[in-house]
């Protein structure tokens, strides 16, 4: 299959993307978080093609994207808490897990009795949803298990020849996937941290629970609240180890291993202190910048040609929690604490 290159700044290309989606096609689309691999959520054949193109396990459910709240009424049960969150944060980087209605195919919800929904803010994505006239199922547009794509070039590196088109909307503004909150039951649960922080959610809902899987590896065979969290994720081919320490201890640790096929993932400007090949992912004190840069940096790590890369660990509060959560998975939960 030839993957068409479409431009998000060309109205004719946006119309083309919408038409491909109406016909059951797969189109990678820009959102404010990461690029999504979209298909008509109500077309079972089209949804199956998403799983095949990504190599995604069947039991990992998809997020359904809508442009207006009215589009949700046939898909999901809006609970009072969900309405409050939608009012505060939509359109934007927040996904709500809600009781699903029967029109949602099992393929979309992974057989669960809930469905995840989001109203994205990116103007190109919103236009594609409106013009296609259907809700769009869209996981991140990467090969399953690898880092999410934040540019059209990332999408093509993973999926060229496997999808109908990619709609180029430039680099994603936020860079980590949406915050996922389960509001289907009495107790709201944060399933995946993102740019909408726990503090922001608490302001609207009061105290909220955080799923164990946000910071801990899944137990073998355990049932997890969000199926996506049990799979290996975001990982470069190179072994990655997260180091919790200050810069001085980090530099001493990696420099002692210089010449042993060791590399570093550090914060901007820190490369000079390191005697090993290094890539950076934003400033030490700017979690938003780290979020924006993280997946691009993870994609660049294999090119360093090292056996193992040691990564500086970010702050674990606010948006930093989302960055830390992705890095933990990319490192397969391998973390070293230096005194
Ligand atoms: O920012 C985003 O959310 C991006 C853009 C494209 O919208 N999408 C995205 O999709 O990150 P994906 O498929 O890569 O991640 C969806 C996550 C997975 O961890 C999945 O297990 C979880 O949401 N999820 C989906 N439906 C769920 C459900 N019904 N219950 C619990 N978790 C669910
Ligand atoms: Mg993903």
mmCIF file of N, CA and C in Angstrom, residues 144-219:
data_model
loop_
_atom_site.group_PDB
_atom_site.id
_atom_site.type_symbol
_atom_site.label_atom_id
_atom_site.label_comp_id
_atom_site.label_asym_id
_atom_site.label_seq_id
_atom_site.Cartn_x
_atom_site.Cartn_y
_atom_site.Cartn_z
ATOM 1 N N UNK A 144 3.374 -0.867 17.862
ATOM 2 C CA UNK A 144 3.049 -1.219 19.239
ATOM 3 C C UNK A 144 4.327 -1.475 20.041
ATOM 4 N N UNK A 145 4.406 -0.877 21.239
ATOM 5 C CA UNK A 145 5.567 -1.093 22.105
ATOM 6 C C UNK A 145 6.626 -0.019 21.997
ATOM 7 N N UNK A 146 6.644 0.711 20.881
ATOM 8 C CA UNK A 146 7.667 1.740 20.691
ATOM 9 C C UNK A 146 7.204 3.107 21.171
ATOM 10 N N UNK A 147 8.089 4.120 21.072
ATOM 11 C CA UNK A 147 7.712 5.476 21.493
ATOM 12 C C UNK A 147 6.602 6.048 20.615
ATOM 13 N N UNK A 148 5.695 6.839 21.206
ATOM 14 C CA UNK A 148 4.614 7.476 20.450
ATOM 15 C C UNK A 148 5.198 8.511 19.487
ATOM 16 N N UNK A 149 4.479 8.805 18.383
ATOM 17 C CA UNK A 149 4.980 9.753 17.383
ATOM 18 C C UNK A 149 4.514 11.176 17.674
ATOM 19 N N UNK A 150 5.432 12.131 17.598
ATOM 20 C CA UNK A 150 5.056 13.532 17.793
ATOM 21 C C UNK A 150 5.278 14.356 16.513
ATOM 22 N N UNK A 151 5.694 13.694 15.425
ATOM 23 C CA UNK A 151 5.778 14.350 14.107
ATOM 24 C C UNK A 151 5.292 13.348 13.052
ATOM 25 N N UNK A 152 4.968 13.889 11.853
ATOM 26 C CA UNK A 152 4.558 13.013 10.748
ATOM 27 C C UNK A 152 5.723 12.092 10.340
ATOM 28 N N UNK A 153 6.941 12.584 10.469
ATOM 29 C CA UNK A 153 8.112 11.751 10.133
ATOM 30 C C UNK A 153 8.207 10.533 11.057
ATOM 31 N N UNK A 154 7.885 10.715 12.346
ATOM 32 C CA UNK A 154 7.867 9.569 13.274
ATOM 33 C C UNK A 154 6.839 8.531 12.818
ATOM 34 N N UNK A 155 5.660 9.017 12.398
ATOM 35 C CA UNK A 155 4.599 8.107 11.954
ATOM 36 C C UNK A 155 5.100 7.289 10.767
ATOM 37 N N UNK A 156 5.705 7.979 9.790
ATOM 38 C CA UNK A 156 6.160 7.287 8.576
ATOM 39 C C UNK A 156 7.282 6.305 8.894
ATOM 40 N N UNK A 157 8.138 6.646 9.851
ATOM 41 C CA UNK A 157 9.229 5.737 10.220
ATOM 42 C C UNK A 157 8.656 4.398 10.700
ATOM 43 N N UNK A 158 7.488 4.428 11.335
ATOM 44 C CA UNK A 158 6.881 3.206 11.886
ATOM 45 C C UNK A 158 5.879 2.554 10.931
ATOM 46 N N UNK A 159 5.110 3.356 10.181
ATOM 47 C CA UNK A 159 3.910 2.811 9.525
ATOM 48 C C UNK A 159 3.832 3.055 8.020
ATOM 49 N N UNK A 160 4.907 3.583 7.409
ATOM 50 C CA UNK A 160 4.867 3.837 5.963
ATOM 51 C C UNK A 160 4.570 2.533 5.227
ATOM 52 N N UNK A 161 3.581 2.575 4.329
ATOM 53 C CA UNK A 161 3.207 1.396 3.567
ATOM 54 C C UNK A 161 2.143 0.545 4.257
ATOM 55 N N UNK A 162 1.823 0.857 5.532
ATOM 56 C CA UNK A 162 0.821 0.063 6.268
ATOM 57 C C UNK A 162 -0.483 0.812 6.483
ATOM 58 N N UNK A 163 -0.508 2.111 6.167
ATOM 59 C CA UNK A 163 -1.710 2.921 6.387
ATOM 60 C C UNK A 163 -2.017 3.721 5.117
ATOM 61 N N UNK A 164 -3.251 4.225 5.006
ATOM 62 C CA UNK A 164 -3.645 4.911 3.773
ATOM 63 C C UNK A 164 -3.004 6.279 3.639
ATOM 64 N N UNK A 165 -2.894 7.011 4.747
ATOM 65 C CA UNK A 165 -2.363 8.367 4.641
ATOM 66 C C UNK A 165 -1.878 8.874 5.988
ATOM 67 N N UNK A 166 -0.999 9.877 5.938
ATOM 68 C CA UNK A 166 -0.659 10.639 7.133
ATOM 69 C C UNK A 166 -0.929 12.103 6.828
ATOM 70 N N UNK A 167 -1.624 12.756 7.763
ATOM 71 C CA UNK A 167 -1.974 14.163 7.618
ATOM 72 C C UNK A 167 -0.992 14.941 8.491
ATOM 73 N N UNK A 168 -0.115 15.719 7.848
ATOM 74 C CA UNK A 168 0.966 16.389 8.578
ATOM 75 C C UNK A 168 0.477 17.698 9.184
ATOM 76 N N UNK A 169 0.464 17.780 10.498
ATOM 77 C CA UNK A 169 0.049 19.005 11.187
ATOM 78 C C UNK A 169 1.186 19.601 11.989
ATOM 79 N N UNK A 170 2.427 19.243 11.636
ATOM 80 C CA UNK A 170 3.581 19.763 12.372
ATOM 81 C C UNK A 170 3.820 19.001 13.667
ATOM 82 N N UNK A 171 4.722 19.498 14.490
ATOM 83 C CA UNK A 171 5.073 18.822 15.746
ATOM 84 C C UNK A 171 3.958 19.035 16.772
ATOM 85 N N UNK A 172 3.681 18.005 17.566
ATOM 86 C CA UNK A 172 2.615 18.086 18.569
ATOM 87 C C UNK A 172 3.025 19.029 19.701
ATOM 88 N N UNK A 173 2.073 19.853 20.161
ATOM 89 C CA UNK A 173 2.386 20.893 21.152
ATOM 90 C C UNK A 173 2.708 20.318 22.527
ATOM 91 N N UNK A 174 2.055 19.214 22.918
ATOM 92 C CA UNK A 174 2.237 18.697 24.283
ATOM 93 C C UNK A 174 3.231 17.548 24.344
ATOM 94 N N UNK A 175 3.112 16.581 23.439
ATOM 95 C CA UNK A 175 4.151 15.559 23.326
ATOM 96 C C UNK A 175 3.974 14.308 24.157
ATOM 97 N N UNK A 176 3.148 14.300 25.203
ATOM 98 C CA UNK A 176 2.779 13.037 25.866
ATOM 99 C C UNK A 176 1.282 12.834 25.686
ATOM 100 N N UNK A 177 0.855 11.555 25.741
ATOM 101 C CA UNK A 177 -0.541 11.234 25.504
ATOM 102 C C UNK A 177 -1.422 11.793 26.616
ATOM 103 N N UNK A 178 -2.724 11.835 26.326
ATOM 104 C CA UNK A 178 -3.695 12.414 27.239
ATOM 105 C C UNK A 178 -3.701 11.747 28.613
ATOM 106 N N UNK A 179 -4.126 12.520 29.595
ATOM 107 C CA UNK A 179 -4.425 12.003 30.924
ATOM 108 C C UNK A 179 -5.660 11.111 30.805
ATOM 109 N N UNK A 180 -5.620 9.889 31.363
ATOM 110 C CA UNK A 180 -6.791 9.005 31.308
ATOM 111 C C UNK A 180 -7.377 8.843 32.717
ATOM 112 N N UNK A 181 -8.657 9.173 32.862
ATOM 113 C CA UNK A 181 -9.349 9.038 34.145
ATOM 114 C C UNK A 181 -10.564 8.140 33.984
ATOM 115 N N UNK A 182 -10.654 7.134 34.853
ATOM 116 C CA UNK A 182 -11.828 6.265 34.857
ATOM 117 C C UNK A 182 -12.894 6.890 35.748
ATOM 118 N N UNK A 183 -13.988 7.346 35.122
ATOM 119 C CA UNK A 183 -15.095 7.902 35.896
ATOM 120 C C UNK A 183 -16.347 7.044 35.707
ATOM 121 N N UNK A 184 -16.134 5.763 35.414
ATOM 122 C CA UNK A 184 -17.276 4.883 35.163
ATOM 123 C C UNK A 184 -17.895 4.371 36.461
ATOM 124 N N UNK A 185 -17.134 4.412 37.562
ATOM 125 C CA UNK A 185 -17.646 3.898 38.833
ATOM 126 C C UNK A 185 -17.645 5.006 39.889
ATOM 127 N N UNK A 186 -18.013 4.640 41.111
ATOM 128 C CA UNK A 186 -18.161 5.603 42.206
ATOM 129 C C UNK A 186 -16.852 6.364 42.453
ATOM 130 N N UNK A 187 -15.732 5.616 42.512
ATOM 131 C CA UNK A 187 -14.439 6.215 42.845
ATOM 132 C C UNK A 187 -13.652 6.532 41.564
ATOM 133 N N UNK A 188 -13.410 7.816 41.250
ATOM 134 C CA UNK A 188 -12.620 8.125 40.058
ATOM 135 C C UNK A 188 -11.164 7.673 40.225
ATOM 136 N N UNK A 189 -10.570 7.148 39.136
ATOM 137 C CA UNK A 189 -9.196 6.640 39.208
ATOM 138 C C UNK A 189 -8.362 7.216 38.065
ATOM 139 N N UNK A 190 -7.197 7.732 38.412
ATOM 140 C CA UNK A 190 -6.251 8.198 37.389
ATOM 141 C C UNK A 190 -5.524 6.969 36.835
ATOM 142 N N UNK A 191 -5.770 6.662 35.548
ATOM 143 C CA UNK A 191 -5.159 5.474 34.938
ATOM 144 C C UNK A 191 -3.843 5.804 34.232
ATOM 145 N N UNK A 192 -3.753 7.008 33.669
ATOM 146 C CA UNK A 192 -2.512 7.398 32.978
ATOM 147 C C UNK A 192 -2.307 8.893 33.178
ATOM 148 N N UNK A 193 -1.156 9.305 33.771
ATOM 149 C CA UNK A 193 -0.921 10.736 33.941
ATOM 150 C C UNK A 193 -0.586 11.396 32.613
ATOM 151 N N UNK A 194 -0.942 12.675 32.479
ATOM 152 C CA UNK A 194 -0.660 13.425 31.247
ATOM 153 C C UNK A 194 -0.519 14.898 31.559
ATOM 154 N N UNK A 195 -0.784 15.750 30.569
ATOM 155 C CA UNK A 195 -0.589 17.195 30.767
ATOM 156 C C UNK A 195 -1.636 17.808 31.687
ATOM 157 N N UNK A 196 -2.833 17.214 31.751
ATOM 158 C CA UNK A 196 -3.797 17.622 32.776
ATOM 159 C C UNK A 196 -3.368 16.891 34.041
ATOM 160 N N UNK A 197 -2.948 17.653 35.047
ATOM 161 C CA UNK A 197 -2.286 17.042 36.208
ATOM 162 C C UNK A 197 -3.288 16.546 37.253
ATOM 163 N N UNK A 198 -2.778 15.704 38.150
ATOM 164 C CA UNK A 198 -3.563 15.193 39.268
ATOM 165 C C UNK A 198 -4.132 16.364 40.090
ATOM 166 N N UNK A 199 -3.318 17.415 40.270
ATOM 167 C CA UNK A 199 -3.750 18.592 41.033
ATOM 168 C C UNK A 199 -4.956 19.249 40.343
ATOM 169 N N UNK A 200 -4.902 19.361 39.017
ATOM 170 C CA UNK A 200 -6.020 19.974 38.274
ATOM 171 C C UNK A 200 -7.287 19.136 38.390
ATOM 172 N N UNK A 201 -7.114 17.798 38.336
ATOM 173 C CA UNK A 201 -8.276 16.906 38.453
ATOM 174 C C UNK A 201 -8.891 17.023 39.842
ATOM 175 N N UNK A 202 -8.025 17.095 40.849
ATOM 176 C CA UNK A 202 -8.483 17.188 42.237
ATOM 177 C C UNK A 202 -9.279 18.468 42.474
ATOM 178 N N UNK A 203 -8.884 19.556 41.816
ATOM 179 C CA UNK A 203 -9.629 20.811 41.958
ATOM 180 C C UNK A 203 -11.077 20.652 41.508
ATOM 181 N N UNK A 204 -11.307 19.798 40.519
ATOM 182 C CA UNK A 204 -12.659 19.616 39.996
ATOM 183 C C UNK A 204 -13.413 18.513 40.739
ATOM 184 N N UNK A 205 -12.724 17.408 41.049
ATOM 185 C CA UNK A 205 -13.405 16.215 41.577
ATOM 186 C C UNK A 205 -13.227 15.988 43.069
ATOM 187 N N UNK A 206 -12.279 16.698 43.686
ATOM 188 C CA UNK A 206 -11.843 16.302 45.021
ATOM 189 C C UNK A 206 -10.813 15.193 44.860
ATOM 190 N N UNK A 207 -10.380 14.591 45.988
ATOM 191 C CA UNK A 207 -9.300 13.605 45.940
ATOM 192 C C UNK A 207 -9.582 12.470 44.967
ATOM 193 N N UNK A 208 -8.592 12.092 44.190
ATOM 194 C CA UNK A 208 -8.779 10.983 43.258
ATOM 195 C C UNK A 208 -7.692 9.937 43.474
ATOM 196 N N UNK A 209 -8.060 8.701 43.207
ATOM 197 C CA UNK A 209 -7.140 7.577 43.399
ATOM 198 C C UNK A 209 -6.218 7.464 42.181
ATOM 199 N N UNK A 210 -4.981 7.012 42.405
ATOM 200 C CA UNK A 210 -4.075 6.771 41.279
ATOM 201 C C UNK A 210 -3.894 5.264 41.126
ATOM 202 N N UNK A 211 -4.068 4.752 39.912
ATOM 203 C CA UNK A 211 -3.912 3.311 39.686
ATOM 204 C C UNK A 211 -2.481 2.892 40.021
ATOM 205 N N UNK A 212 -2.352 1.729 40.639
ATOM 206 C CA UNK A 212 -1.036 1.178 41.004
ATOM 207 C C UNK A 212 -0.081 1.183 39.816
ATOM 208 N N UNK A 213 -0.640 0.837 38.644
ATOM 209 C CA UNK A 213 0.184 0.641 37.450
ATOM 210 C C UNK A 213 0.847 1.927 36.954
ATOM 211 N N UNK A 214 0.453 3.085 37.493
ATOM 212 C CA UNK A 214 1.084 4.338 37.051
ATOM 213 C C UNK A 214 2.571 4.328 37.413
ATOM 214 N N UNK A 215 2.892 3.798 38.590
ATOM 215 C CA UNK A 215 4.284 3.850 39.054
ATOM 216 C C UNK A 215 4.903 2.489 39.344
ATOM 217 N N UNK A 216 4.109 1.419 39.252
ATOM 218 C CA UNK A 216 4.668 0.108 39.582
ATOM 219 C C UNK A 216 4.515 -0.873 38.432
ATOM 220 N N UNK A 217 5.479 -1.793 38.304
ATOM 221 C CA UNK A 217 5.362 -2.784 37.234
ATOM 222 C C UNK A 217 4.179 -3.695 37.495
ATOM 223 N N UNK A 218 3.513 -4.177 36.424
ATOM 224 C CA UNK A 218 2.380 -5.084 36.610
ATOM 225 C C UNK A 218 2.843 -6.402 37.218
ATOM 226 N N UNK A 219 2.034 -6.944 38.145
ATOM 227 C CA UNK A 219 2.337 -8.281 38.656
ATOM 228 C C UNK A 219 2.012 -9.282 37.567
#
